[in-house]
Amino acid sequence: MVTMRIRSLEFERAVPYREAKGIHPPAVTTPRKKETRQAVTENQIVGRLFTEHKKKGGDIMAGTWNAKAYAAASPTSSMASTTISRRYPTEHDVQIEILFCGICHSDLHTVRDEWKSVFPTIYPCVPGHEIVGRVTAVGSAVTAFKAGDLAAVGCMVDSDRTCSECQAGLEQFCPNMTLTYNSPDKHIGGITRGGYSEGIVVDQRFVLRVPTALDPAGAAPLLCAGITTYSPLRHWGVTKGKKVGIVGLGGLGHMAVKIAHALGAHVVVFTTSPGKKEDALRLGADEVVISRHSNEMKKQTGSFDFILDAVSADHDVNAYLQLLRRDGTMTLVGAPEKPLAVPAFSLIFGRRSLSGSPIGGIPETQEMLDFCGTHNITADVEVIPIQKVNEAYDRLLKSDVKYRFSIDMASLKSA
Ligand code: NAP
Ligand code: ZN
């Protein structure tokens, strides 16, 4: 496809500033002379988008446009409507109109600054890293996406791309990785802002393809809850013939049940909520244990190959270490605010391992999306308008969601 850069008086005036900052004017795709119907549509979309950028305002000199968003101003304030800056797409960028964004418990931890000892939150904070949307513009060097495509963004928007982790496709371990929110923004300064917003601009290497058969509202949570559970399940060899425990039937937990079931494992759910038993079985569990019933827990002693702990709050990990067989592994994906107590003897006896796992790299995230496409796996979602986000956080803390909130971003228009 032939590419061309949009030029305007304002852009020409801003060239020295933007070049000094490495910011380029929006590069857009235009159709060849023999226009196809699709190409004409793309061109119209991009043209309209450019006009919309200008209408929305922003800082032309800095190469930014204004996007509507929801932000928290402090750890104790409710989230409220605001306006944030997004960069114009540079040559490798994809601009996405956000359709749905899942609510991850990490959003809540971050908004309330519960991880301040490791990741202090910088305010105002716009969370959201389970993003599915429609591509509205692409830079001149973008080959993998075009306007109109369904696309997704997860927890990372960049990395240094040169370290051994990046070379291995394990960007989640890159020491210079840029998170989707609350990381330094290399392009326009300040910090990155997440998916509780109308649009986002991301380098094509960090944009994922969503299988078109999947419902976009239910697919959004795959971008964090999906990959965060898929990655350790695959890494620790969960497959047919393995007995796997999933602790906590929340957003991550219910994805883990679906994925472990699809991988062929024998799946046991541990929940504190007796009311979730039927759901757990429907989602793919073979057994359900109410973790507060010690007799039920005892029956499982020494029987698990692998346990995935997706609990967001303080709890007794020792109760689960006892359930591992010799050489079994328990992996923490849940990240409670306070440190967990681990008795040495629970690991020594049985040569057991306790580990942790963060999200997943970009190639594995695409693999997970394709796997979910093949197995028709999406999250069970309650779709809400953005105006209900504060209520949703309160309900998340009470484990009162089946099993992920997905924000319909069209609601931002009236925010
Ligand atoms: P969530 O939807 O709130 O689910 C957490 C589940 O934990 C609840 O549904 C509940 O399940 C259980 N739980 C809650 N409070 C509990 C308590 N006091 N004692 C025992 N169990 C309790 O949260 P999520 O979005 O799935 O996230 C879970 C955790 O993973 C969070 O800490 C989040 O920050 C973290 N996370 C980590 C990564 C990573 O890369 N490692 C990525 C995303 C999220 P039951 O009702 O079944 O007991
Ligand atoms: Zn998350």
Tab-separated table of C-alpha atoms and ligand atoms in Angstrom:
chain	number	residue	atom	x	y	z
A	1	MET	CA	0.000	0.000	0.000
A	2	VAL	CA	1.320	3.479	-0.919
A	3	THR	CA	1.881	5.697	2.097
A	4	MET	CA	1.795	9.452	2.434
A	5	ARG	CA	2.166	11.904	5.278
A	6	ILE	CA	-0.527	14.417	6.081
A	7	ARG	CA	0.833	17.942	6.092
A	8	SER	CA	-0.883	21.053	7.356
A	9	LEU	CA	0.237	24.536	8.241
A	10	GLU	CA	0.261	23.768	11.937
A	11	PHE	CA	2.277	20.633	11.360
A	12	GLU	CA	4.837	22.370	9.197
A	13	ARG	CA	5.297	25.047	11.864
A	14	ALA	CA	5.771	22.380	14.504
A	15	VAL	CA	8.358	20.376	12.536
A	16	PRO	CA	11.553	21.604	14.296
A	17	TYR	CA	10.039	21.006	17.736
A	18	ARG	CA	8.741	17.573	16.864
A	19	GLU	CA	11.910	16.495	15.110
A	20	ALA	CA	13.942	17.531	18.162
A	21	LYS	CA	11.648	15.318	20.232
A	22	GLY	CA	11.600	12.521	17.679
A	23	ILE	CA	7.873	13.105	17.039
A	24	HIS	CA	6.637	12.883	13.469
A	25	PRO	CA	3.408	14.165	12.028
A	26	PRO	CA	0.755	11.522	11.564
A	27	ALA	CA	1.605	9.170	8.773
A	28	VAL	CA	-1.417	7.644	7.153
A	29	THR	CA	-2.207	5.080	4.551
A	30	THR	CA	-3.794	6.171	1.300
A	31	PRO	CA	-5.098	3.961	-1.460
A	32	ARG	CA	-3.308	3.212	-4.726
A	33	LYS	CA	-4.731	4.826	-7.866
A	34	LYS	CA	-6.856	1.748	-8.443
A	35	GLU	CA	-8.820	2.190	-5.263
A	36	THR	CA	-10.569	-0.719	-3.678
A	37	ARG	CA	-13.733	-0.188	-1.685
A	38	GLN	CA	-11.820	-1.024	1.524
A	39	ALA	CA	-9.030	1.466	0.692
A	40	VAL	CA	-11.486	4.281	0.129
A	41	THR	CA	-13.080	3.543	3.468
A	42	GLU	CA	-9.686	3.577	5.188
A	43	ASN	CA	-8.827	6.866	3.614
A	44	GLN	CA	-12.101	8.361	4.721
A	45	ILE	CA	-11.599	7.084	8.254
A	46	VAL	CA	-8.123	8.609	8.456
A	47	GLY	CA	-9.245	11.885	6.976
A	48	ARG	CA	-12.088	12.108	9.427
A	49	LEU	CA	-9.801	11.172	12.273
A	50	PHE	CA	-7.392	13.950	11.433
A	51	THR	CA	-10.210	16.481	11.452
A	52	GLU	CA	-11.410	15.002	14.739
A	53	HIS	CA	-7.938	15.402	16.260
A	54	LYS	CA	-8.069	19.069	15.465
A	55	LYS	CA	-11.619	19.436	16.757
A	56	LYS	CA	-10.689	17.716	20.022
A	57	GLY	CA	-7.926	20.217	20.564
A	58	GLY	CA	-4.579	19.393	22.132
A	59	ASP	CA	-1.106	20.739	21.618
A	60	ILE	CA	-0.278	20.745	17.922
A	61	MET	CA	3.274	21.931	18.633
A	62	ALA	CA	3.857	18.967	20.922
A	63	GLY	CA	2.147	16.604	18.468
A	64	THR	CA	-0.629	15.647	20.873
A	65	TRP	CA	-4.409	15.503	20.799
A	66	ASN	CA	-6.910	15.436	23.636
A	67	ALA	CA	-8.633	12.204	24.575
A	68	LYS	CA	-11.460	11.730	27.038
A	69	ALA	CA	-10.547	9.469	29.950
A	70	TYR	CA	-11.347	8.493	33.526
A	71	ALA	CA	-8.706	9.173	36.165
A	72	ALA	CA	-8.088	8.970	39.890
A	73	ALA	CA	-6.551	12.129	41.340
A	74	SER	CA	-5.309	10.506	44.563
A	75	PRO	CA	-5.368	7.130	46.370
A	76	THR	CA	-8.587	8.064	48.122
A	77	SER	CA	-10.482	9.927	45.408
A	78	SER	CA	-13.137	8.421	43.178
A	79	MET	CA	-12.360	8.187	39.509
A	80	ALA	CA	-13.815	10.959	37.380
A	81	SER	CA	-13.960	12.196	33.819
A	82	THR	CA	-10.900	14.048	32.538
A	83	THR	CA	-8.916	14.826	29.393
A	84	ILE	CA	-5.481	13.385	28.647
A	85	SER	CA	-2.898	13.911	25.900
A	86	ARG	CA	-2.192	11.241	23.306
A	87	ARG	CA	0.546	11.541	20.700
A	88	TYR	CA	-0.191	11.683	16.998
A	89	PRO	CA	0.846	8.348	15.530
A	90	THR	CA	4.522	8.251	14.558
A	91	GLU	CA	5.644	6.016	11.723
A	92	HIS	CA	5.545	2.740	13.713
A	93	ASP	CA	2.408	3.583	15.669
A	94	VAL	CA	-1.116	2.245	15.598
A	95	GLN	CA	-3.921	4.483	16.823
A	96	ILE	CA	-6.821	2.603	18.359
A	97	GLU	CA	-10.323	3.703	19.281
A	98	ILE	CA	-10.968	1.731	22.478
A	99	LEU	CA	-14.178	-0.302	22.422
A	100	PHE	CA	-13.849	-2.263	25.663
A	101	CYS	CA	-11.459	-2.252	28.603
A	102	GLY	CA	-11.512	-4.876	31.351
A	103	ILE	CA	-11.154	-3.963	35.032
A	104	CYS	CA	-8.224	-5.847	36.528
A	105	HIS	CA	-7.652	-5.958	40.283
A	106	SER	CA	-4.215	-4.471	39.489
A	107	ASP	CA	-6.051	-1.316	38.360
A	108	LEU	CA	-7.561	-1.093	41.824
A	109	HIS	CA	-4.234	-1.835	43.610
A	110	THR	CA	-2.601	0.917	41.521
A	111	VAL	CA	-5.362	3.515	41.821
A	112	ARG	CA	-5.315	3.100	45.605
A	113	ASP	CA	-1.486	3.042	45.689
A	114	GLU	CA	-1.447	-0.337	47.422
A	115	TRP	CA	1.811	-1.289	45.695
A	116	LYS	CA	3.593	1.901	46.739
A	117	SER	CA	6.669	0.024	48.034
A	118	VAL	CA	7.318	-1.448	44.554
A	119	PHE	CA	5.377	0.676	42.039
A	120	PRO	CA	4.339	3.988	43.583
A	121	THR	CA	1.395	5.481	41.718
A	122	ILE	CA	1.783	8.839	40.024
A	123	TYR	CA	-1.447	10.844	39.856
A	124	PRO	CA	-3.653	11.525	38.066
A	125	CYS	CA	-3.777	7.831	37.229
A	126	VAL	CA	-5.688	6.458	34.224
A	127	PRO	CA	-5.655	2.666	34.639
A	128	GLY	CA	-6.697	-0.061	32.194
A	129	HIS	CA	-4.587	-2.685	30.454
A	130	GLU	CA	-7.169	-5.040	28.989
A	131	ILE	CA	-7.874	-3.129	25.809
A	132	VAL	CA	-9.734	-4.136	22.658
A	133	GLY	CA	-10.473	-1.575	19.987
A	134	ARG	CA	-10.658	-0.606	16.357
A	135	VAL	CA	-7.615	0.712	14.472
A	136	THR	CA	-8.298	4.265	13.287
A	137	ALA	CA	-4.900	5.252	11.849
A	138	VAL	CA	-1.476	3.752	11.259
A	139	GLY	CA	2.010	5.170	10.717
A	140	SER	CA	3.801	4.865	7.380
A	141	ALA	CA	5.986	1.961	8.547
A	142	VAL	CA	3.118	-0.077	9.975
A	143	THR	CA	2.603	-3.271	8.034
A	144	ALA	CA	0.696	-5.515	10.414
A	145	PHE	CA	-2.420	-3.364	10.908
A	146	LYS	CA	-4.698	-1.137	8.889
A	147	ALA	CA	-7.585	1.151	9.741
A	148	GLY	CA	-10.682	-0.827	10.603
A	149	ASP	CA	-8.844	-3.854	12.090
A	150	LEU	CA	-9.796	-5.182	15.511
A	151	ALA	CA	-6.714	-4.838	17.718
A	152	ALA	CA	-5.712	-5.234	21.342
A	153	VAL	CA	-3.233	-3.858	23.852
A	154	GLY	CA	-2.268	-5.484	27.125
A	155	CYS	CA	-0.072	-4.519	30.070
A	156	MET	CA	2.971	-3.296	28.095
A	157	VAL	CA	3.321	-0.658	25.384
A	158	ASP	CA	7.090	-0.767	24.857
A	159	SER	CA	10.434	-2.218	25.938
A	160	ASP	CA	14.076	-1.595	24.971
A	161	ARG	CA	13.874	-4.342	22.287
A	162	THR	CA	17.642	-4.960	22.564
A	163	CYS	CA	18.160	-6.854	25.827
A	164	SER	CA	18.315	-10.639	25.949
A	165	GLU	CA	14.756	-10.793	27.361
A	166	CYS	CA	13.358	-8.786	24.444
A	167	GLN	CA	15.358	-10.856	21.982
A	168	ALA	CA	13.757	-13.939	23.500
A	169	GLY	CA	10.268	-12.442	23.169
A	170	LEU	CA	10.010	-12.148	26.955
A	171	GLU	CA	9.422	-8.402	27.086
A	172	GLN	CA	7.727	-8.727	30.467
A	173	PHE	CA	11.220	-9.190	31.972
A	174	CYS	CA	12.863	-6.307	30.086
A	175	PRO	CA	14.448	-3.925	32.633
A	176	ASN	CA	13.305	-0.997	30.482
A	177	MET	CA	9.780	-2.171	29.757
A	178	THR	CA	7.045	0.485	29.565
A	179	LEU	CA	3.791	-0.466	31.238
A	180	THR	CA	0.517	0.659	29.676
A	181	TYR	CA	-0.086	2.952	32.644
A	182	ASN	CA	2.008	4.483	35.414
A	183	SER	CA	5.338	4.193	33.515
A	184	PRO	CA	7.431	7.089	32.172
A	185	ASP	CA	6.079	8.100	28.749
A	186	LYS	CA	9.055	8.263	26.361
A	187	HIS	CA	7.109	10.110	23.690
A	188	ILE	CA	5.292	12.996	25.336
A	189	GLY	CA	6.705	13.008	28.860
A	190	GLY	CA	4.838	12.434	32.102
A	191	ILE	CA	3.493	8.950	32.653
A	192	THR	CA	1.651	6.528	30.443
A	193	ARG	CA	-2.154	6.475	30.645
A	194	GLY	CA	-4.167	3.322	30.263
A	195	GLY	CA	-7.308	2.063	28.644
A	196	TYR	CA	-10.029	3.884	30.575
A	197	SER	CA	-9.917	6.321	27.691
A	198	GLU	CA	-11.379	6.813	24.240
A	199	GLY	CA	-8.208	6.021	22.355
A	200	ILE	CA	-4.574	4.954	22.634
A	201	VAL	CA	-1.515	5.156	20.382
A	202	VAL	CA	0.903	2.229	20.603
A	203	ASP	CA	3.931	0.968	18.686
A	204	GLN	CA	2.816	-1.819	16.343
A	205	ARG	CA	5.114	-4.330	18.066
A	206	PHE	CA	2.947	-4.107	21.178
A	207	VAL	CA	-0.391	-4.343	19.410
A	208	LEU	CA	-2.062	-7.744	19.257
A	209	ARG	CA	-4.526	-9.344	16.866
A	210	VAL	CA	-7.869	-10.486	18.244
A	211	PRO	CA	-9.491	-13.509	16.586
A	212	THR	CA	-12.562	-11.995	14.933
A	213	ALA	CA	-14.871	-14.783	16.117
A	214	LEU	CA	-14.401	-13.695	19.751
A	215	ASP	CA	-16.797	-11.245	21.378
A	216	PRO	CA	-14.726	-8.053	21.906
A	217	ALA	CA	-16.172	-7.302	25.386
A	218	GLY	CA	-15.232	-10.785	26.588
A	219	ALA	CA	-11.919	-10.796	24.714
A	220	ALA	CA	-10.618	-7.649	26.444
A	221	PRO	CA	-9.798	-9.438	29.742
A	222	LEU	CA	-7.651	-11.934	27.832
A	223	LEU	CA	-5.052	-9.165	27.530
A	224	CYS	CA	-4.168	-9.434	31.221
A	225	ALA	CA	-6.217	-12.106	33.004
A	226	GLY	CA	-5.812	-14.433	29.998
A	227	ILE	CA	-2.084	-14.133	29.451
A	228	THR	CA	-1.213	-13.963	33.168
A	229	THR	CA	-2.749	-17.388	33.660
A	230	TYR	CA	-1.927	-18.946	30.267
A	231	SER	CA	1.805	-18.191	30.620
A	232	PRO	CA	2.480	-20.026	33.931
A	233	LEU	CA	0.130	-22.881	33.006
A	234	ARG	CA	2.199	-23.425	29.843
A	235	HIS	CA	5.569	-22.757	31.499
A	236	TRP	CA	4.980	-25.376	34.201
A	237	GLY	CA	3.789	-27.930	31.674
A	238	VAL	CA	0.107	-28.141	32.553
A	239	THR	CA	-1.445	-30.695	30.263
A	240	LYS	CA	-3.560	-33.861	30.191
A	241	GLY	CA	-2.748	-36.111	33.141
A	242	LYS	CA	-1.735	-33.233	35.486
A	243	LYS	CA	-3.704	-32.237	38.563
A	244	VAL	CA	-3.940	-28.457	38.800
A	245	GLY	CA	-5.314	-26.253	41.550
A	246	ILE	CA	-6.638	-22.746	40.916
A	247	VAL	CA	-6.927	-20.591	44.033
A	248	GLY	CA	-9.444	-17.711	43.910
A	249	LEU	CA	-12.239	-17.671	41.348
A	250	GLY	CA	-11.972	-14.039	40.267
A	251	GLY	CA	-10.997	-12.464	36.952
A	252	LEU	CA	-7.675	-14.308	36.710
A	253	GLY	CA	-8.919	-17.462	38.410
A	254	HIS	CA	-11.857	-18.046	36.094
A	255	MET	CA	-9.615	-17.574	33.034
A	256	ALA	CA	-7.157	-20.072	34.543
A	257	VAL	CA	-9.956	-22.632	34.946
A	258	LYS	CA	-11.046	-22.255	31.320
A	259	ILE	CA	-7.489	-22.442	29.981
A	260	ALA	CA	-6.313	-25.330	32.209
A	261	HIS	CA	-9.467	-27.259	31.233
A	262	ALA	CA	-8.768	-26.599	27.540
A	263	LEU	CA	-5.192	-27.837	28.079
A	264	GLY	CA	-6.689	-31.126	29.269
A	265	ALA	CA	-5.701	-30.982	32.966
A	266	HIS	CA	-7.729	-32.195	35.951
A	267	VAL	CA	-8.770	-28.852	37.466
A	268	VAL	CA	-9.610	-28.219	41.115
A	269	VAL	CA	-10.911	-24.785	42.142
A	270	PHE	CA	-10.288	-23.451	45.650
A	271	THR	CA	-12.729	-20.736	46.592
A	272	THR	CA	-13.801	-18.887	49.716
A	273	SER	CA	-17.226	-18.311	48.120
A	274	PRO	CA	-19.549	-21.339	48.348
A	275	GLY	CA	-21.920	-19.555	45.941
A	276	LYS	CA	-19.376	-19.908	43.117
A	277	LYS	CA	-19.354	-23.735	43.185
A	278	GLU	CA	-21.809	-24.300	40.332
A	279	ASP	CA	-20.089	-21.675	38.202
A	280	ALA	CA	-16.689	-23.264	38.779
A	281	LEU	CA	-17.983	-26.587	37.476
A	282	ARG	CA	-19.608	-24.879	34.477
A	283	LEU	CA	-16.352	-23.047	33.700
A	284	GLY	CA	-14.462	-26.343	33.477
A	285	ALA	CA	-13.474	-27.407	37.010
A	286	ASP	CA	-13.532	-31.123	37.796
A	287	GLU	CA	-13.731	-30.501	41.554
A	288	VAL	CA	-14.434	-27.513	43.785
A	289	VAL	CA	-13.038	-27.124	47.308
A	290	ILE	CA	-14.378	-24.534	49.742
A	291	SER	CA	-11.039	-23.446	51.159
A	292	ARG	CA	-12.497	-22.493	54.544
A	293	HIS	CA	-13.560	-26.126	55.115
A	294	SER	CA	-10.471	-27.790	56.579
A	295	ASN	CA	-11.790	-31.328	56.075
A	296	GLU	CA	-12.216	-30.672	52.325
A	297	MET	CA	-8.693	-29.205	52.163
A	298	LYS	CA	-7.172	-32.173	54.018
A	299	LYS	CA	-8.500	-34.649	51.441
A	300	GLN	CA	-6.333	-32.944	48.785
A	301	THR	CA	-3.018	-33.217	50.714
A	302	GLY	CA	0.050	-34.074	48.627
A	303	SER	CA	-1.858	-34.531	45.373
A	304	PHE	CA	-1.162	-31.536	43.101
A	305	ASP	CA	1.402	-31.179	40.335
A	306	PHE	CA	0.776	-27.450	40.092
A	307	ILE	CA	-1.203	-24.792	41.934
A	308	LEU	CA	-1.857	-21.303	40.579
A	309	ASP	CA	-2.662	-18.758	43.284
A	310	ALA	CA	-4.697	-15.803	41.928
A	311	VAL	CA	-5.822	-14.283	45.234
A	312	SER	CA	-5.694	-10.493	45.568
A	313	ALA	CA	-5.693	-10.249	49.380
A	314	ASP	CA	-3.827	-11.587	52.386
A	315	HIS	CA	-4.310	-15.366	52.806
A	316	ASP	CA	-2.581	-18.510	54.071
A	317	VAL	CA	-0.332	-19.872	51.304
A	318	ASN	CA	0.884	-22.622	53.604
A	319	ALA	CA	-2.538	-24.270	53.382
A	320	TYR	CA	-1.891	-24.774	49.645
A	321	LEU	CA	1.815	-25.709	49.792
A	322	GLN	CA	0.743	-28.765	51.813
A	323	LEU	CA	-1.377	-29.871	48.893
A	324	LEU	CA	1.543	-30.159	46.438
A	325	ARG	CA	3.002	-33.573	45.701
A	326	ARG	CA	6.797	-34.139	45.710
A	327	ASP	CA	8.498	-31.617	43.404
A	328	GLY	CA	5.206	-29.819	42.865
A	329	THR	CA	5.117	-26.081	42.199
A	330	MET	CA	2.852	-23.360	43.443
A	331	THR	CA	2.970	-20.115	41.462
A	332	LEU	CA	1.725	-16.778	42.677
A	333	VAL	CA	0.092	-14.522	40.141
A	334	GLY	CA	-2.015	-12.723	42.744
A	335	ALA	CA	-0.148	-9.775	44.227
A	336	PRO	CA	-1.598	-8.846	47.638
A	337	GLU	CA	-0.542	-5.609	49.250
A	338	LYS	CA	1.128	-7.282	52.246
A	339	PRO	CA	3.930	-9.909	52.210
A	340	LEU	CA	2.844	-13.531	52.626
A	341	ALA	CA	4.253	-15.804	55.350
A	342	VAL	CA	5.973	-18.936	53.975
A	343	PRO	CA	7.087	-21.631	56.434
A	344	ALA	CA	10.404	-23.147	55.254
A	345	PHE	CA	9.378	-26.688	56.165
A	346	SER	CA	6.404	-26.596	53.807
A	347	LEU	CA	8.897	-26.281	50.971
A	348	ILE	CA	11.656	-28.519	52.422
A	349	PHE	CA	9.375	-31.509	52.928
A	350	GLY	CA	8.444	-32.662	49.462
A	351	ARG	CA	11.138	-30.499	47.738
A	352	ARG	CA	8.316	-28.168	46.742
A	353	SER	CA	8.737	-24.897	44.874
A	354	LEU	CA	7.048	-21.553	45.322
A	355	SER	CA	7.339	-19.167	42.387
A	356	GLY	CA	5.733	-16.149	40.763
A	357	SER	CA	4.879	-15.132	37.228
A	358	PRO	CA	4.195	-11.771	35.587
A	359	ILE	CA	1.850	-11.388	32.579
A	360	GLY	CA	3.545	-12.793	29.424
A	361	GLY	CA	5.637	-11.690	26.438
A	362	ILE	CA	4.152	-10.353	23.228
A	363	PRO	CA	4.621	-13.563	21.146
A	364	GLU	CA	3.057	-15.653	23.913
A	365	THR	CA	0.189	-13.160	24.279
A	366	GLN	CA	-0.586	-13.595	20.579
A	367	GLU	CA	-0.295	-17.378	21.006
A	368	MET	CA	-2.783	-17.176	23.904
A	369	LEU	CA	-5.239	-15.084	21.849
A	370	ASP	CA	-5.026	-17.591	19.005
A	371	PHE	CA	-5.462	-20.475	21.478
A	372	CYS	CA	-8.564	-18.738	22.862
A	373	GLY	CA	-9.811	-18.205	19.305
A	374	THR	CA	-9.414	-21.930	18.571
A	375	HIS	CA	-11.092	-23.005	21.815
A	376	ASN	CA	-13.691	-20.200	21.776
A	377	ILE	CA	-12.548	-18.906	25.158
A	378	THR	CA	-13.437	-15.436	26.420
A	379	ALA	CA	-13.972	-14.029	29.898
A	380	ASP	CA	-17.416	-14.121	31.506
A	381	VAL	CA	-18.086	-10.404	31.660
A	382	GLU	CA	-20.478	-7.919	33.156
A	383	VAL	CA	-20.421	-4.999	30.739
A	384	ILE	CA	-20.707	-1.627	32.473
A	385	PRO	CA	-20.595	2.021	31.434
A	386	ILE	CA	-17.550	3.977	32.642
A	387	GLN	CA	-19.821	5.968	34.982
A	388	LYS	CA	-20.153	2.789	37.118
A	389	VAL	CA	-16.416	2.264	37.566
A	390	ASN	CA	-16.255	3.388	41.217
A	391	GLU	CA	-19.146	1.106	42.146
A	392	ALA	CA	-17.420	-1.709	40.222
A	393	TYR	CA	-14.224	-1.265	42.303
A	394	ASP	CA	-16.241	-1.587	45.519
A	395	ARG	CA	-17.886	-4.726	44.198
A	396	LEU	CA	-14.523	-6.162	43.065
A	397	LEU	CA	-13.309	-5.929	46.660
A	398	LYS	CA	-16.324	-7.985	47.759
A	399	SER	CA	-15.655	-10.622	45.030
A	400	ASP	CA	-19.026	-9.573	43.636
A	401	VAL	CA	-18.485	-9.919	39.893
A	402	LYS	CA	-18.990	-12.855	37.565
A	403	TYR	CA	-16.200	-12.754	36.652
A	404	ARG	CA	-14.768	-9.623	35.045
A	405	PHE	CA	-16.108	-6.123	34.528
A	406	SER	CA	-15.649	-4.946	30.959
A	407	ILE	CA	-16.181	-1.229	30.381
A	408	ASP	CA	-18.095	-0.253	27.257
A	409	MET	CA	-16.033	2.753	26.201
A	410	ALA	CA	-18.824	4.191	24.073
A	411	SER	CA	-20.171	5.411	27.445
A	412	LEU	CA	-17.231	7.860	27.687
A	413	LYS	CA	-18.885	9.991	25.016
A	414	SER	CA	-21.489	11.105	27.555
A	415	ALA	CA	-19.022	11.323	30.474
B	1	NAP	P1	-10.300	-10.475	41.461
B	1	NAP	O1	-11.146	-10.596	40.259
B	1	NAP	O2	-10.680	-9.524	42.533
B	1	NAP	O3	-10.166	-11.948	42.074
B	1	NAP	C1	-9.505	-12.224	43.278
B	1	NAP	C2	-10.143	-13.452	43.929
B	1	NAP	O4	-9.379	-13.738	45.105
B	1	NAP	C3	-11.555	-13.211	44.427
B	1	NAP	O5	-12.542	-13.424	43.464
B	1	NAP	C4	-11.660	-14.252	45.553
B	1	NAP	O6	-11.975	-15.519	44.992
B	1	NAP	C5	-10.236	-14.321	46.080
B	1	NAP	N1	-10.107	-13.543	47.322
B	1	NAP	C6	-10.335	-12.213	47.475
B	1	NAP	N2	-10.112	-11.841	48.739
B	1	NAP	C7	-9.714	-12.965	49.381
B	1	NAP	C8	-9.305	-13.233	50.729
B	1	NAP	N3	-9.275	-12.262	51.649
B	1	NAP	N4	-8.947	-14.508	51.050
B	1	NAP	C9	-8.977	-15.475	50.119
B	1	NAP	N5	-9.357	-15.281	48.841
B	1	NAP	C10	-9.724	-14.042	48.486
B	1	NAP	O7	-8.815	-10.101	41.054
B	1	NAP	P2	-8.003	-10.415	39.707
B	1	NAP	O8	-8.166	-9.294	38.773
B	1	NAP	O9	-8.290	-11.800	39.291
B	1	NAP	O10	-6.505	-10.313	40.250
B	1	NAP	C11	-6.039	-11.208	41.243
B	1	NAP	C12	-4.662	-10.767	41.717
B	1	NAP	O11	-3.732	-10.961	40.638
B	1	NAP	C13	-4.553	-9.286	42.080
B	1	NAP	O12	-3.716	-9.157	43.207
B	1	NAP	C14	-3.911	-8.666	40.844
B	1	NAP	O13	-3.232	-7.482	41.113
B	1	NAP	C15	-2.980	-9.773	40.463
B	1	NAP	N6	-2.496	-9.721	39.078
B	1	NAP	C16	-1.227	-10.133	38.851
B	1	NAP	C17	-0.740	-10.169	37.569
B	1	NAP	C18	0.635	-10.702	37.309
B	1	NAP	O14	1.213	-10.361	36.278
B	1	NAP	N7	1.155	-11.547	38.161
B	1	NAP	C19	-1.549	-9.742	36.506
B	1	NAP	C20	-2.844	-9.339	36.780
B	1	NAP	C21	-3.322	-9.346	38.070
B	1	NAP	P3	-13.006	-16.517	45.738
B	1	NAP	O15	-14.284	-15.741	45.910
B	1	NAP	O16	-13.127	-17.637	44.774
B	1	NAP	O17	-12.367	-16.931	47.016
B	2	ZN	ZN	-4.157	-6.837	34.983
